[in-house]
């Protein structure tokens, strides 16, 4: 889905969407901490880097002016016994929010996951933001979590058009749930 905000970001001459590279860690931490206004989400990204759930190619950044300005992360999870991906955290520098960079970096992460043969992605996030990527309420597909969340905040997406697996979603241990 493309809107005026996305078009503005896409036309930035030096915008690059790519996998996280060695040396990006501190910048990703800074973007994530600034976006969330606290260090816990940045700590989570660092813990995930050390976990088997980490997939280097699915840690995606937007770089402009030579600096990382946005980050989206997909890590391994399970829905029931079926392997899937968890989206999050997604972060954009506060001064660059609402310019379409979040949309671009999430679309890039989902594209890369699709190209690598992933089939299902689950996200716990804002129910008015993630449907733009095709996410729908996870409970419609028989997907839930073992902790309390608003039904509309847990969403799922099929990357290959196949039916989504059903069952309880299990995050990687660093998520702490």
PDB file of C-alpha atoms in Angstrom:
ATOM      1  CA  UNK A   1       0.000   0.000   0.000  1.00  0.00           C
ATOM      2  CA  UNK A   2       1.415   3.373  -0.953  1.00  0.00           C
ATOM      3  CA  UNK A   3       0.264   6.727   0.364  1.00  0.00           C
ATOM      4  CA  UNK A   4       1.587  10.275   0.120  1.00  0.00           C
ATOM      5  CA  UNK A   5       3.784   9.769   3.190  1.00  0.00           C
ATOM      6  CA  UNK A   6       5.372   6.682   1.691  1.00  0.00           C
ATOM      7  CA  UNK A   7       5.975   8.454  -1.598  1.00  0.00           C
ATOM      8  CA  UNK A   8       7.839  11.217   0.198  1.00  0.00           C
ATOM      9  CA  UNK A   9      10.190   8.712   1.827  1.00  0.00           C
ATOM     10  CA  UNK A  10      10.662   6.741  -1.382  1.00  0.00           C
ATOM     11  CA  UNK A  11      11.789   9.818  -3.257  1.00  0.00           C
ATOM     12  CA  UNK A  12      14.572  10.652  -0.806  1.00  0.00           C
ATOM     13  CA  UNK A  13      17.670  10.446  -3.000  1.00  0.00           C
ATOM     14  CA  UNK A  14      19.871   8.566  -0.565  1.00  0.00           C
ATOM     15  CA  UNK A  15      17.332   6.295   1.161  1.00  0.00           C
ATOM     16  CA  UNK A  16      18.607   2.723   1.356  1.00  0.00           C
ATOM     17  CA  UNK A  17      16.666  -0.261   2.686  1.00  0.00           C
ATOM     18  CA  UNK A  18      18.917  -3.166   3.629  1.00  0.00           C
ATOM     19  CA  UNK A  19      19.732  -5.858   6.156  1.00  0.00           C
ATOM     20  CA  UNK A  20      21.404  -4.768   9.353  1.00  0.00           C
ATOM     21  CA  UNK A  21      25.186  -4.794   8.920  1.00  0.00           C
ATOM     22  CA  UNK A  22      28.018  -5.189  11.394  1.00  0.00           C
ATOM     23  CA  UNK A  23      28.448  -1.816  13.038  1.00  0.00           C
ATOM     24  CA  UNK A  24      24.734  -0.897  12.916  1.00  0.00           C
ATOM     25  CA  UNK A  25      24.036  -2.209  16.426  1.00  0.00           C
ATOM     26  CA  UNK A  26      24.524   1.072  18.312  1.00  0.00           C
ATOM     27  CA  UNK A  27      22.482   3.038  15.787  1.00  0.00           C
ATOM     28  CA  UNK A  28      19.641   0.507  15.938  1.00  0.00           C
ATOM     29  CA  UNK A  29      19.732   0.692  19.725  1.00  0.00           C
ATOM     30  CA  UNK A  30      19.546   4.495  19.588  1.00  0.00           C
ATOM     31  CA  UNK A  31      16.646   4.477  17.095  1.00  0.00           C
ATOM     32  CA  UNK A  32      14.712   1.898  19.115  1.00  0.00           C
ATOM     33  CA  UNK A  33      15.259   3.575  22.483  1.00  0.00           C
ATOM     34  CA  UNK A  34      14.300   6.977  21.056  1.00  0.00           C
ATOM     35  CA  UNK A  35      11.196   5.630  19.303  1.00  0.00           C
ATOM     36  CA  UNK A  36       9.889   3.913  22.424  1.00  0.00           C
ATOM     37  CA  UNK A  37      11.145   6.516  24.885  1.00  0.00           C
ATOM     38  CA  UNK A  38      12.737   3.833  27.067  1.00  0.00           C
ATOM     39  CA  UNK A  39      15.487   1.209  26.734  1.00  0.00           C
ATOM     40  CA  UNK A  40      13.459  -2.012  27.144  1.00  0.00           C
ATOM     41  CA  UNK A  41      12.703  -2.517  23.437  1.00  0.00           C
ATOM     42  CA  UNK A  42      16.343  -1.782  22.549  1.00  0.00           C
ATOM     43  CA  UNK A  43      17.423  -4.324  25.195  1.00  0.00           C
ATOM     44  CA  UNK A  44      15.047  -6.829  23.572  1.00  0.00           C
ATOM     45  CA  UNK A  45      16.674  -6.367  20.150  1.00  0.00           C
ATOM     46  CA  UNK A  46      20.105  -6.971  21.682  1.00  0.00           C
ATOM     47  CA  UNK A  47      18.877 -10.096  23.505  1.00  0.00           C
ATOM     48  CA  UNK A  48      17.309 -11.415  20.302  1.00  0.00           C
ATOM     49  CA  UNK A  49      20.633 -11.004  18.470  1.00  0.00           C
ATOM     50  CA  UNK A  50      22.077 -13.610  20.873  1.00  0.00           C
ATOM     51  CA  UNK A  51      19.126 -16.007  20.518  1.00  0.00           C
ATOM     52  CA  UNK A  52      18.558 -18.805  17.968  1.00  0.00           C
ATOM     53  CA  UNK A  53      15.411 -16.910  16.902  1.00  0.00           C
ATOM     54  CA  UNK A  54      17.646 -14.298  15.224  1.00  0.00           C
ATOM     55  CA  UNK A  55      17.704 -14.257  11.418  1.00  0.00           C
ATOM     56  CA  UNK A  56      20.316 -11.680  10.332  1.00  0.00           C
ATOM     57  CA  UNK A  57      18.723 -11.003   6.942  1.00  0.00           C
ATOM     58  CA  UNK A  58      15.395 -10.160   8.622  1.00  0.00           C
ATOM     59  CA  UNK A  59      16.760  -7.330  10.738  1.00  0.00           C
ATOM     60  CA  UNK A  60      16.051  -4.529   8.259  1.00  0.00           C
ATOM     61  CA  UNK A  61      17.075  -0.886   8.402  1.00  0.00           C
ATOM     62  CA  UNK A  62      16.325   2.305   6.524  1.00  0.00           C
ATOM     63  CA  UNK A  63      19.407   4.468   6.093  1.00  0.00           C
ATOM     64  CA  UNK A  64      19.410   8.052   4.889  1.00  0.00           C
ATOM     65  CA  UNK A  65      22.124  10.660   5.096  1.00  0.00           C
ATOM     66  CA  UNK A  66      24.476   7.852   6.111  1.00  0.00           C
ATOM     67  CA  UNK A  67      22.567   7.068   9.309  1.00  0.00           C
ATOM     68  CA  UNK A  68      20.089   4.417  10.410  1.00  0.00           C
ATOM     69  CA  UNK A  69      16.702   6.093  10.862  1.00  0.00           C
ATOM     70  CA  UNK A  70      14.322   3.113  11.033  1.00  0.00           C
ATOM     71  CA  UNK A  71      14.428  -0.574  11.943  1.00  0.00           C
ATOM     72  CA  UNK A  72      12.055  -3.528  11.620  1.00  0.00           C
ATOM     73  CA  UNK A  73      12.775  -6.970  12.994  1.00  0.00           C
ATOM     74  CA  UNK A  74      11.380 -10.413  12.206  1.00  0.00           C
ATOM     75  CA  UNK A  75      12.433 -13.312  14.443  1.00  0.00           C
ATOM     76  CA  UNK A  76      11.527 -16.982  14.664  1.00  0.00           C
ATOM     77  CA  UNK A  77       8.474 -17.981  16.664  1.00  0.00           C
ATOM     78  CA  UNK A  78       5.900 -20.771  16.541  1.00  0.00           C
ATOM     79  CA  UNK A  79       2.158 -20.904  16.124  1.00  0.00           C
ATOM     80  CA  UNK A  80       1.283 -24.195  17.744  1.00  0.00           C
ATOM     81  CA  UNK A  81       4.055 -26.410  16.421  1.00  0.00           C
ATOM     82  CA  UNK A  82       4.371 -24.569  13.097  1.00  0.00           C
ATOM     83  CA  UNK A  83       7.373 -22.268  12.533  1.00  0.00           C
ATOM     84  CA  UNK A  84       6.408 -18.655  11.901  1.00  0.00           C
ATOM     85  CA  UNK A  85       7.884 -15.183  12.285  1.00  0.00           C
ATOM     86  CA  UNK A  86       7.201 -12.473  14.851  1.00  0.00           C
ATOM     87  CA  UNK A  87       7.338  -8.857  13.676  1.00  0.00           C
ATOM     88  CA  UNK A  88       8.682  -6.391  16.192  1.00  0.00           C
ATOM     89  CA  UNK A  89       9.956  -4.189  17.373  1.00  0.00           C
ATOM     90  CA  UNK A  90       9.529  -1.633  14.627  1.00  0.00           C
ATOM     91  CA  UNK A  91      11.116   1.750  15.313  1.00  0.00           C
ATOM     92  CA  UNK A  92      11.636   5.085  13.565  1.00  0.00           C
ATOM     93  CA  UNK A  93      13.536   8.075  14.931  1.00  0.00           C
ATOM     94  CA  UNK A  94      10.914  10.383  16.471  1.00  0.00           C
ATOM     95  CA  UNK A  95      11.864  13.347  14.297  1.00  0.00           C
ATOM     96  CA  UNK A  96      11.353  11.207  11.176  1.00  0.00           C
ATOM     97  CA  UNK A  97       8.066   9.548  12.132  1.00  0.00           C
ATOM     98  CA  UNK A  98       5.010  10.046   9.934  1.00  0.00           C
ATOM     99  CA  UNK A  99       7.166  10.248   6.801  1.00  0.00           C
ATOM    100  CA  UNK A 100       6.504   6.690   5.635  1.00  0.00           C
ATOM    101  CA  UNK A 101       9.801   5.203   6.812  1.00  0.00           C
ATOM    102  CA  UNK A 102       8.105   2.709   9.128  1.00  0.00           C
ATOM    103  CA  UNK A 103       5.934   1.503   6.274  1.00  0.00           C
ATOM    104  CA  UNK A 104       8.930   1.143   3.988  1.00  0.00           C
ATOM    105  CA  UNK A 105      11.076  -0.792   6.453  1.00  0.00           C
ATOM    106  CA  UNK A 106       8.202  -3.150   7.386  1.00  0.00           C
ATOM    107  CA  UNK A 107       7.396  -3.747   3.708  1.00  0.00           C
ATOM    108  CA  UNK A 108      11.084  -4.463   3.104  1.00  0.00           C
ATOM    109  CA  UNK A 109      11.205  -6.962   5.984  1.00  0.00           C
ATOM    110  CA  UNK A 110       8.058  -8.736   4.780  1.00  0.00           C
ATOM    111  CA  UNK A 111       9.381  -8.851   1.200  1.00  0.00           C
ATOM    112  CA  UNK A 112      12.653 -10.384   2.371  1.00  0.00           C
ATOM    113  CA  UNK A 113      10.810 -12.937   4.519  1.00  0.00           C
ATOM    114  CA  UNK A 114       8.588 -13.879   1.578  1.00  0.00           C
ATOM    115  CA  UNK A 115      11.623 -14.275  -0.696  1.00  0.00           C
ATOM    116  CA  UNK A 116      13.215 -16.562   1.895  1.00  0.00           C
ATOM    117  CA  UNK A 117      10.142 -18.825   1.886  1.00  0.00           C
ATOM    118  CA  UNK A 118       8.504 -17.762   5.146  1.00  0.00           C
ATOM    119  CA  UNK A 119       4.778 -18.282   5.204  1.00  0.00           C
ATOM    120  CA  UNK A 120       3.319 -16.731   8.368  1.00  0.00           C
ATOM    121  CA  UNK A 121       3.994 -13.584  10.404  1.00  0.00           C
ATOM    122  CA  UNK A 122       2.381 -12.565  13.688  1.00  0.00           C
ATOM    123  CA  UNK A 123       2.515  -9.091  15.225  1.00  0.00           C
ATOM    124  CA  UNK A 124       1.344  -7.654  18.509  1.00  0.00           C
ATOM    125  CA  UNK A 125       0.822  -4.033  17.658  1.00  0.00           C
ATOM    126  CA  UNK A 126      -1.418  -1.109  16.910  1.00  0.00           C
ATOM    127  CA  UNK A 127      -4.637  -2.385  15.284  1.00  0.00           C
ATOM    128  CA  UNK A 128      -4.923   0.595  12.936  1.00  0.00           C
ATOM    129  CA  UNK A 129      -1.319   0.462  11.683  1.00  0.00           C
ATOM    130  CA  UNK A 130      -0.590  -3.134  10.696  1.00  0.00           C
ATOM    131  CA  UNK A 131      -3.668  -3.889   8.545  1.00  0.00           C
ATOM    132  CA  UNK A 132      -2.082  -1.705   5.819  1.00  0.00           C
ATOM    133  CA  UNK A 133       0.344  -4.608   5.254  1.00  0.00           C
ATOM    134  CA  UNK A 134      -2.430  -7.210   5.092  1.00  0.00           C
ATOM    135  CA  UNK A 135      -2.466  -8.257   8.758  1.00  0.00           C
ATOM    136  CA  UNK A 136      -5.821  -9.369  10.133  1.00  0.00           C
ATOM    137  CA  UNK A 137      -6.957 -10.217  13.634  1.00  0.00           C
ATOM    138  CA  UNK A 138      -5.141 -13.428  14.608  1.00  0.00           C
ATOM    139  CA  UNK A 139      -8.106 -14.885  16.483  1.00  0.00           C
ATOM    140  CA  UNK A 140      -9.954 -15.118  13.129  1.00  0.00           C
ATOM    141  CA  UNK A 141      -7.349 -17.732  12.204  1.00  0.00           C
ATOM    142  CA  UNK A 142      -7.392 -19.555  15.533  1.00  0.00           C
ATOM    143  CA  UNK A 143      -4.165 -17.913  16.719  1.00  0.00           C
ATOM    144  CA  UNK A 144      -3.817 -16.727  20.301  1.00  0.00           C
ATOM    145  CA  UNK A 145      -1.211 -16.062  22.973  1.00  0.00           C
ATOM    146  CA  UNK A 146      -0.893 -17.351  26.520  1.00  0.00           C
ATOM    147  CA  UNK A 147      -1.189 -13.884  28.075  1.00  0.00           C
ATOM    148  CA  UNK A 148      -3.822 -11.168  28.038  1.00  0.00           C
ATOM    149  CA  UNK A 149      -3.822  -8.825  25.058  1.00  0.00           C
ATOM    150  CA  UNK A 150      -6.644  -6.971  23.343  1.00  0.00           C
ATOM    151  CA  UNK A 151      -7.976  -9.238  20.602  1.00  0.00           C
ATOM    152  CA  UNK A 152      -7.559  -6.598  17.900  1.00  0.00           C
ATOM    153  CA  UNK A 153      -3.862  -6.035  18.786  1.00  0.00           C
ATOM    154  CA  UNK A 154      -2.722  -9.570  17.896  1.00  0.00           C
ATOM    155  CA  UNK A 155      -2.627  -9.896  14.122  1.00  0.00           C
ATOM    156  CA  UNK A 156      -1.370 -12.398  11.565  1.00  0.00           C
ATOM    157  CA  UNK A 157      -0.412 -12.382   7.894  1.00  0.00           C
ATOM    158  CA  UNK A 158       0.044 -15.173   5.359  1.00  0.00           C
ATOM    159  CA  UNK A 159       3.018 -14.368   3.142  1.00  0.00           C
ATOM    160  CA  UNK A 160       2.293 -17.081   0.594  1.00  0.00           C
ATOM    161  CA  UNK A 161      -1.508 -17.065   0.454  1.00  0.00           C
ATOM    162  CA  UNK A 162      -1.782 -20.392   2.279  1.00  0.00           C
ATOM    163  CA  UNK A 163      -4.054 -20.697   5.308  1.00  0.00           C
ATOM    164  CA  UNK A 164      -2.371 -19.599   8.515  1.00  0.00           C
ATOM    165  CA  UNK A 165      -1.572 -22.219  11.151  1.00  0.00           C
ATOM    166  CA  UNK A 166      -3.707 -22.152  14.277  1.00  0.00           C
ATOM    167  CA  UNK A 167      -2.697 -22.508  17.890  1.00  0.00           C
ATOM    168  CA  UNK A 168      -0.955 -20.595  20.616  1.00  0.00           C
ATOM    169  CA  UNK A 169       1.848 -18.343  19.460  1.00  0.00           C
ATOM    170  CA  UNK A 170       5.154 -18.802  21.268  1.00  0.00           C
ATOM    171  CA  UNK A 171       7.671 -15.976  21.108  1.00  0.00           C
ATOM    172  CA  UNK A 172      11.425 -16.494  21.422  1.00  0.00           C
ATOM    173  CA  UNK A 173      12.555 -16.552  25.083  1.00  0.00           C
ATOM    174  CA  UNK A 174      13.999 -12.996  25.090  1.00  0.00           C
ATOM    175  CA  UNK A 175      10.439 -11.644  24.779  1.00  0.00           C
ATOM    176  CA  UNK A 176       9.846 -12.963  28.292  1.00  0.00           C
ATOM    177  CA  UNK A 177       6.342 -14.269  27.633  1.00  0.00           C
TER     178      UNK A 177
END
